[in-house]
Coordinates of C-alpha atoms and ligand atoms in Angstrom, one line a residue:
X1 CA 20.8 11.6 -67.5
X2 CA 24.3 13.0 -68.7
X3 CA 25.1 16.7 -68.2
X4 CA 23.5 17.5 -71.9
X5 CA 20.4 15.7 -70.6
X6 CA 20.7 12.6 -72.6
X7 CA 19.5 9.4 -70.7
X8 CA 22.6 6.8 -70.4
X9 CA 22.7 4.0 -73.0
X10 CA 25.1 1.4 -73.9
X11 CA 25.9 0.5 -77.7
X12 CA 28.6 -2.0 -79.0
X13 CA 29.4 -3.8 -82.4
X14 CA 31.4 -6.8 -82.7
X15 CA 32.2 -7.9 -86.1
X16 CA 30.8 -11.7 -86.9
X17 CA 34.3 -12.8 -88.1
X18 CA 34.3 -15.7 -86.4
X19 CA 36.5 -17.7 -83.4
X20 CA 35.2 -16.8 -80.3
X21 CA 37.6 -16.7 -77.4
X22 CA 37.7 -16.7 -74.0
X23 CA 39.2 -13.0 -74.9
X24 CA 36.2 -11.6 -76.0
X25 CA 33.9 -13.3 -73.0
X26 CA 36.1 -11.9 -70.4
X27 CA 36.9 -8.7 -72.2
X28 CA 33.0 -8.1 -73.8
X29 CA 30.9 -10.9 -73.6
X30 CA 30.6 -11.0 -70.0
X31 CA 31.2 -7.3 -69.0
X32 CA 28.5 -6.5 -71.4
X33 CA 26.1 -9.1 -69.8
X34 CA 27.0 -7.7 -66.2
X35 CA 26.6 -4.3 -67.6
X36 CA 22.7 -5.3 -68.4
X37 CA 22.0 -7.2 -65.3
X38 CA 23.1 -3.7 -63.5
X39 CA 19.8 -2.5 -65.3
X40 CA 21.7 0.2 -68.2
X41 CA 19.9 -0.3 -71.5
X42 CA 22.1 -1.9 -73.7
X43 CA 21.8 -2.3 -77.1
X44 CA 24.8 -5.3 -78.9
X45 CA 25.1 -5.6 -82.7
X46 CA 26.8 -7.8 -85.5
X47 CA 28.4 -5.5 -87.2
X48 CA 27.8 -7.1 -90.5
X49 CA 28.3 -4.5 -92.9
X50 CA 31.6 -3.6 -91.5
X51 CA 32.7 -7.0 -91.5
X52 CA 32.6 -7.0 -95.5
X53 CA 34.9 -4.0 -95.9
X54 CA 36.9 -7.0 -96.8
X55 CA 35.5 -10.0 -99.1
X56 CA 33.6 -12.8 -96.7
X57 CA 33.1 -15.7 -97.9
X58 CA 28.7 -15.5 -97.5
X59 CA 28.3 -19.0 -96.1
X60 CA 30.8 -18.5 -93.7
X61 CA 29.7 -14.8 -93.2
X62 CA 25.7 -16.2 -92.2
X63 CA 27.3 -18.7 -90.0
X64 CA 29.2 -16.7 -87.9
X65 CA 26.7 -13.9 -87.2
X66 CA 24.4 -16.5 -86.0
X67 CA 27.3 -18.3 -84.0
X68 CA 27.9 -14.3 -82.4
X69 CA 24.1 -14.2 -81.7
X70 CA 24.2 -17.2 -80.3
X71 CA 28.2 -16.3 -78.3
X72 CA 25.6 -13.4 -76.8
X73 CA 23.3 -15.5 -76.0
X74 CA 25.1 -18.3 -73.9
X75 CA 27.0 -15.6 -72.1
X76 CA 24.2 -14.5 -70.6
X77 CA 22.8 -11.3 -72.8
X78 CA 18.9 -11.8 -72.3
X79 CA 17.4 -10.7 -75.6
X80 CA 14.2 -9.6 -73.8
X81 CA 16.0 -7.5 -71.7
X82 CA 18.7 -6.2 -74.4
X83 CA 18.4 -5.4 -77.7
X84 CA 20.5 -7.8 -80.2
X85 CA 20.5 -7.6 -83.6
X86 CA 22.6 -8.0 -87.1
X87 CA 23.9 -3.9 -88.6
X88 CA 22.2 -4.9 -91.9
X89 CA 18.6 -5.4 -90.8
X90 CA 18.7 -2.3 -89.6
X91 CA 19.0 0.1 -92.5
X92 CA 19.2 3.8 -90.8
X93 CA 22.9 2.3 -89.9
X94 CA 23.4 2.6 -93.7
X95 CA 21.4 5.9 -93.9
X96 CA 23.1 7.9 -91.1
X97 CA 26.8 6.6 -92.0
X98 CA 26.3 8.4 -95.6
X99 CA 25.6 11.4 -93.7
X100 CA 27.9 11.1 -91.8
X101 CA 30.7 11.0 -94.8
X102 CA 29.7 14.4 -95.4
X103 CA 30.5 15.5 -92.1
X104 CA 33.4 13.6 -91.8
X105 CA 36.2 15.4 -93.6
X106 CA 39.4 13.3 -95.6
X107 CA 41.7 14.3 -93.5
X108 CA 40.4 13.1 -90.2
X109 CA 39.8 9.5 -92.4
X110 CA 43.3 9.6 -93.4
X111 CA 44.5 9.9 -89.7
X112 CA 43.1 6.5 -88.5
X113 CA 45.1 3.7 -88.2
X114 CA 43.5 1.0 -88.2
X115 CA 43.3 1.7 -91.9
X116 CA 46.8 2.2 -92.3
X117 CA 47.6 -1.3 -90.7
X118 CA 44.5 -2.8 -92.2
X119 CA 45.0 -1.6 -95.6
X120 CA 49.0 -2.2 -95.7
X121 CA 51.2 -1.4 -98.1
X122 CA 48.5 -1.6 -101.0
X123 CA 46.0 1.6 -100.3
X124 CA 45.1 1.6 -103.3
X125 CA 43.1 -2.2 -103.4
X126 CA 41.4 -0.8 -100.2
X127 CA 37.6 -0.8 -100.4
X128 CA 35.9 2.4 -100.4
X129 CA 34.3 0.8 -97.7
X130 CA 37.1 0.0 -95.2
X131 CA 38.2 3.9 -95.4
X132 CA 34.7 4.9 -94.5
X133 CA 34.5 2.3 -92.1
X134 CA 34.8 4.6 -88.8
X135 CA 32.3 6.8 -90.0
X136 CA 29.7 3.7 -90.0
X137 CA 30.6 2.9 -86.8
X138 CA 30.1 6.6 -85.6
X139 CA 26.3 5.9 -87.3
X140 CA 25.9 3.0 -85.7
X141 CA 26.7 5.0 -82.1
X142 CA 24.4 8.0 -83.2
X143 CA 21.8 6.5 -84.5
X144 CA 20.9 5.0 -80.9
X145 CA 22.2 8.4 -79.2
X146 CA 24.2 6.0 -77.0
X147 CA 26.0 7.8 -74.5
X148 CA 28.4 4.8 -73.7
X149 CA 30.4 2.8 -75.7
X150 CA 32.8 -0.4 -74.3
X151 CA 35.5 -1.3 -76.8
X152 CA 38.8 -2.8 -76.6
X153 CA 42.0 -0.1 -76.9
X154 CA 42.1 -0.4 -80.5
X155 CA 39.0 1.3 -81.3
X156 CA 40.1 4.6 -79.1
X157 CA 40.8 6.8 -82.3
X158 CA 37.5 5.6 -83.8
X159 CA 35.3 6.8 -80.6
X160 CA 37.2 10.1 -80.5
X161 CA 36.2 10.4 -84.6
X162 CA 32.7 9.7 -83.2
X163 CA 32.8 12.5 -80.9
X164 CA 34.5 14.7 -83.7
X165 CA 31.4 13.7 -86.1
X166 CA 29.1 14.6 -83.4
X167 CA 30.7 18.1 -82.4
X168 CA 30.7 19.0 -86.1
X169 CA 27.1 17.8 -87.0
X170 CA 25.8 19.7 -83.9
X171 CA 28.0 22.9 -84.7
X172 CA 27.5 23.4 -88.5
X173 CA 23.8 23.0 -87.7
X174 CA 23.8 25.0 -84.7
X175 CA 22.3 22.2 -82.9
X176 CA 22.9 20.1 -79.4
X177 CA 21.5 17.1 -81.3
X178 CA 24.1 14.3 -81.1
X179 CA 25.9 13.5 -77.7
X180 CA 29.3 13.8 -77.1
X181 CA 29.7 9.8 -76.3
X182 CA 31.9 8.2 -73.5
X183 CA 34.3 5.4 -74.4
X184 CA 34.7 2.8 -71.8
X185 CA 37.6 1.1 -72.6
X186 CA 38.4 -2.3 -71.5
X187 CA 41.1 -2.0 -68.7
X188 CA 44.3 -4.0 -69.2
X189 CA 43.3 -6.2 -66.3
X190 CA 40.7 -8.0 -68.5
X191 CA 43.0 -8.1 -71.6
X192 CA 43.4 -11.9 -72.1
X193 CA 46.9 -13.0 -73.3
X194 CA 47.8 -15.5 -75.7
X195 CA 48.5 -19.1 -73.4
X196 CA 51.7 -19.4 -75.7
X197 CA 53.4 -15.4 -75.4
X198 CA 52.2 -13.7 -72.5
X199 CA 53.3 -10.2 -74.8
X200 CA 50.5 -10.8 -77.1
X201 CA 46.8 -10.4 -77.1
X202 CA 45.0 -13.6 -77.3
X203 CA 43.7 -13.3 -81.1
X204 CA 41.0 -14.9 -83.4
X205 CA 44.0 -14.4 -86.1
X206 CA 46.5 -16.1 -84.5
X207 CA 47.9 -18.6 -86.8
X208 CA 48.2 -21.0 -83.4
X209 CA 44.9 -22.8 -82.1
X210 CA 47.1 -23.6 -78.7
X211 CA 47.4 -19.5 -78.0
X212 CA 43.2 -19.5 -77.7
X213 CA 40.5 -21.2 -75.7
X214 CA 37.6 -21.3 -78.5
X215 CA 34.0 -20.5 -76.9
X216 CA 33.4 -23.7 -79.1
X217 CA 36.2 -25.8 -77.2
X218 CA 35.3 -29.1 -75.5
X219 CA 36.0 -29.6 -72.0
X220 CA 39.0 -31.7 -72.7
X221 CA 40.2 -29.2 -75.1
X222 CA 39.9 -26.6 -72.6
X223 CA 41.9 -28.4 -69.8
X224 CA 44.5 -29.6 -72.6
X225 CA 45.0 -25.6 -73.7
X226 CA 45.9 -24.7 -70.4
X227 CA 48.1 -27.4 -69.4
X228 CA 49.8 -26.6 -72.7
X229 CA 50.0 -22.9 -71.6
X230 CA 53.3 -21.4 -71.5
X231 CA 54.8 -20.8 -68.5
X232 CA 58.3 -20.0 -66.5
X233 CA 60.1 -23.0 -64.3
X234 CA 59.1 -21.1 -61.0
X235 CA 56.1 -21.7 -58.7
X236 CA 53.5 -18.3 -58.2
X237 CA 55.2 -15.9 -56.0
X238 CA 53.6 -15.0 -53.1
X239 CA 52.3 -11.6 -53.5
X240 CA 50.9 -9.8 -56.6
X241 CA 54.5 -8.2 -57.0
X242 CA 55.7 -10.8 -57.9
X243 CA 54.3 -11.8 -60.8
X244 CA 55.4 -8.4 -62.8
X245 CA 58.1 -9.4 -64.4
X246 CA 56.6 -13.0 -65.7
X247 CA 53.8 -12.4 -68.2
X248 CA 52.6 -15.8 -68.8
X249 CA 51.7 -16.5 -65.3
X250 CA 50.3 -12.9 -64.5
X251 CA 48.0 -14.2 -67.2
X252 CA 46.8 -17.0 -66.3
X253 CA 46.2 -15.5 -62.5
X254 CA 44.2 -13.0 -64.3
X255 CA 41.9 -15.8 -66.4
X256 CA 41.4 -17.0 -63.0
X257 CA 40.4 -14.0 -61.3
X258 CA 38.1 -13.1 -64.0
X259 CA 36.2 -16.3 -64.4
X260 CA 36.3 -17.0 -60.5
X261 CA 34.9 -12.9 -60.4
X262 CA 37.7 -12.7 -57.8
X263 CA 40.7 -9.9 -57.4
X264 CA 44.0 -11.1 -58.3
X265 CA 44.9 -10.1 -54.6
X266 CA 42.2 -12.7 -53.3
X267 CA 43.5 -15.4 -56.4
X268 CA 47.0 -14.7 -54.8
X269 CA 46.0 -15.5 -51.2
X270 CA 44.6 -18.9 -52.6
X271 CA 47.1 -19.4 -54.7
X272 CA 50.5 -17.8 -53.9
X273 CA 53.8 -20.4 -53.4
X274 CA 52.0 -23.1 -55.6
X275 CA 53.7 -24.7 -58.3
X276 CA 51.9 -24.8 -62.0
X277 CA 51.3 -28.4 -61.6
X278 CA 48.8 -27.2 -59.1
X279 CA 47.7 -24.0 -60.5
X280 CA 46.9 -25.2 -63.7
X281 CA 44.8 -28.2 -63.0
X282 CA 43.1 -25.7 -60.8
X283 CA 42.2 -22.9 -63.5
X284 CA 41.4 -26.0 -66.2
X285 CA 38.8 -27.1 -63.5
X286 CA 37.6 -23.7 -63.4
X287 CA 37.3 -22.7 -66.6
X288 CA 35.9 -25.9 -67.4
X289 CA 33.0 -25.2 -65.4
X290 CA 32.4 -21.7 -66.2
X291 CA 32.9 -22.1 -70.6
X292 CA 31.3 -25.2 -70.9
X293 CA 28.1 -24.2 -70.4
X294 CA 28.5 -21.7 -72.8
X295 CA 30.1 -23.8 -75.4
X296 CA 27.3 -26.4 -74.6
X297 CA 24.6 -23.9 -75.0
X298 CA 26.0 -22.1 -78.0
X299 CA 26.1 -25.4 -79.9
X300 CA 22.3 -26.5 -78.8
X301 CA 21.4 -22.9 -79.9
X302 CA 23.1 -23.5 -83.3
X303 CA 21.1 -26.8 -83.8
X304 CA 18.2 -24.6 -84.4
X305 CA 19.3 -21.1 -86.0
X306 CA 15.4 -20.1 -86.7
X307 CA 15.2 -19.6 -83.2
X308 CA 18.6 -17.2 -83.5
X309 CA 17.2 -15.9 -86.7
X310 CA 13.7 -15.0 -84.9
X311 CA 15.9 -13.1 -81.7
X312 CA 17.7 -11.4 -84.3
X313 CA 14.7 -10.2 -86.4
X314 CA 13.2 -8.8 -83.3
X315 CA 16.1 -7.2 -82.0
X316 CA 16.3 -5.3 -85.1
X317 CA 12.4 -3.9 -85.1
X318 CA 13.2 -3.2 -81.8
X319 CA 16.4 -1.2 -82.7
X320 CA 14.6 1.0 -85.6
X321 CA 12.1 2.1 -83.7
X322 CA 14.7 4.2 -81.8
X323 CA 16.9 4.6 -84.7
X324 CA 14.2 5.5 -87.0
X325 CA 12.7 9.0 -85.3
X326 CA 16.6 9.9 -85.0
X327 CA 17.7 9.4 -88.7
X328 CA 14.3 11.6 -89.4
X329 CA 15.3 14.3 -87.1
X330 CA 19.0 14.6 -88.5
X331 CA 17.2 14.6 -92.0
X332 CA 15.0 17.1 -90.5
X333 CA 17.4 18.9 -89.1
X334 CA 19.3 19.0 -92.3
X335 CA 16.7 20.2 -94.8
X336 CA 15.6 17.1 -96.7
X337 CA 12.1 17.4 -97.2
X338 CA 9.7 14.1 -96.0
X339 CA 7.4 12.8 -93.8
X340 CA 7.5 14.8 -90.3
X341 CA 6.6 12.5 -87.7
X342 CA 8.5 13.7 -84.6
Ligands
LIG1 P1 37.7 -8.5 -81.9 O1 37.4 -10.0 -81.9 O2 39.1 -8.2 -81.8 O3 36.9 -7.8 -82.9 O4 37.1 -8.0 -80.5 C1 35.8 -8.0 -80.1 C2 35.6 -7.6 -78.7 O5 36.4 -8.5 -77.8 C3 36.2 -6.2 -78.4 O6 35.4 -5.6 -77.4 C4 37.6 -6.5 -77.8 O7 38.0 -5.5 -76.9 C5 37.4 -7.8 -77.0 N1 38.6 -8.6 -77.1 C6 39.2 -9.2 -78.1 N2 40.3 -9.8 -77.8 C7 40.5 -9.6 -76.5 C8 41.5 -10.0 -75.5 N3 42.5 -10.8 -75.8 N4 41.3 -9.6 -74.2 C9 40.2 -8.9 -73.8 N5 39.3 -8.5 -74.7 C10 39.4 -8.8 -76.0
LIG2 N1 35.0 -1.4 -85.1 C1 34.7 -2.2 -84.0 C2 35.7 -3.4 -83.8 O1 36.3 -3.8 -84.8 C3 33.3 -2.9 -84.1 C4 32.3 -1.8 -84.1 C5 31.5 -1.4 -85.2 C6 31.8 -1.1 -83.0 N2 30.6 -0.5 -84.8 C7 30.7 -0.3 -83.5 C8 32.2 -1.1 -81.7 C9 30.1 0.6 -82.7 C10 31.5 -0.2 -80.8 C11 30.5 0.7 -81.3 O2 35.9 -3.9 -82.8

């Protein structure tokens, strides 16, 4: 239990957009399945109706939620044991975020910048949607109560909206109804860098295939990528020191640490003093065997999407049957008049 007596529970979106990459294994993927097998309840969703806040092409749009699912899936998220699901099946998402754009007041919506950069210079062609787009993702927190959200650094302003959303719900109502939820933000020890500038996050949108290890990449690709990697001329330094001042190979010590679920001190005892034409045929071998698995399974998981389709379907009854009695009791709680189960 928290302090205000809520019992701990784990909620995160990631949008279906796409390109997974070794990124979002080592920074999500895998921290959420370790996060499970430590026994929290955790509850993971496609965040499709965030993801068309901008147009999506609705082929590609069904193909990539199910290629998520399946990302999910391969990286060991048990859907018996968490609770995975697509935001549109679940309609109280939809429900709770309209309340929640009555809470939520323009000028806190205006302060977000992920709207600023997202929109750009031309505001005015925004969707509707993509402005309201934080208060969504403070319904699809609520709704769940969830007490614990892991995100990446970029999606800091949104939690603390959440929490704002919360506080304000709870204190025009008089009520201790919504907790006050915790980010947990992904440290900078598993932000994965792009293999060609160590000064950039490794990106889905980066124009450069090279800069990425796909969760779909072949095990020749895989080995190719990191041979390719960008590095300096020198061999690893000896001690973790070292390595502050060179990016590129910091990086890659860290993709090895976090696949080998070693500290970069014990990677740096193994490794230290060796040249990259040693260290890289070494983290290619490595990676190869931890990611392709996971590509392999993804893509015998994709031969038969009925089966993802099914997982899906029963992650979302799963996820309305707690998000259901909560949407009631806001509505309750609010003054509409209905059905009073709870
Ligand atoms: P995105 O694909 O940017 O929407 O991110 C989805 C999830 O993957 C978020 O939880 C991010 O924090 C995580 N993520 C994305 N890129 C990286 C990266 N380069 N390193 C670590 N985590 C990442
Ligand atoms: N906005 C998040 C992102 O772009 C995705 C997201 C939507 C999310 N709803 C969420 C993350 C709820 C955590 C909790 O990465």
């Amino acid at each position: 239990m928290t302090e205000a007596g809520f019992t701990p529970r784990v909620f995160s979106g990631i949008q279906p957009s796409g390109n997974l990459h070794l990124g979002n294994y080592l920074g999500a993927l895998k921290r959420f399945a370790d996060a499970q097998n430590q026994g929290i309840q955790s509850i993971y969703c496609m965040v499709d109706l965030h993801a068309v806040t901008v147009w999506q092409d609705p082929a590609e749009l069904r193909h990539s939620t199910r290629e998520l699912a399946a990302g999910f899936i391969a990286s060991g998220l048990d859907p018996a044991k968490s609770i995975l699901f697509n935001q549109s099946q679940v309609a109280e998402h939809s429900q709770l975020a309209w309340v929640f754009n009555c809470v939520a007041r323009m000028g806190w919506m205006q302060r977000m910048t992920q709207f600023k950069d997202k929109a750009g210079k031309n505001a005015q062609n925004a969707s509707l949607g993509l402005f309201a787009y934080p208060a969504l993702m403070a319904a699809d927190i609520l709704a769940y109560h969830a007490t614990h959200v892991p995100v990446g650094e970029d999606q800091k302003q949104h939690l603390e909206l959440t929490r704002d959303i919360a506080a304000k719900f709870n204190n025009d109502f008089g009520v201790d109804f919504f907790p006050i939820t915790e980010p947990v933000i992904e440290g900078t020890g598993t932000r994965v860098m792009s293999l060609r500038d160590g000064s950039k996050k490794m990106s889905k949108s980066d124009p450069s295939d090279m800069s990425r290890i796909n969760l779909t990449d072949d095990a020749d690709t895989i080995a190719r990528k990191i041979r390719k990697a960008k590095t300096d001329p020198e061999p690893l330094p000896s001690e973790v020191k070292g390595l502050e001042e060179r990016p590129e190979a910091r990086n890659l010590v860290n993709i090895y640490a976090a696949l080998a679920d070693m500290s970069v001190d014990q990677v740096m005892a193994e490794a230290g003093g060796k040249a990259f034409s040693e260290f890289k045929p070494m983290l290619a071998d490595l990676a190869v065997e931890k990611l392709a698995p996971i590509s392999g399974e993804m893509s015998r998981l994709m031969q038969d999407v009925s089966e993802i389709d099914r997982i899906l379907g029963n992650g979302a009854d799963r996820a309305r049957a707690i998000a259901a009695p909560i949407l009631r009791q806001t509505y309750e709680i609010m003054g509409m008049v209905g059905p009073r189960e709870v």
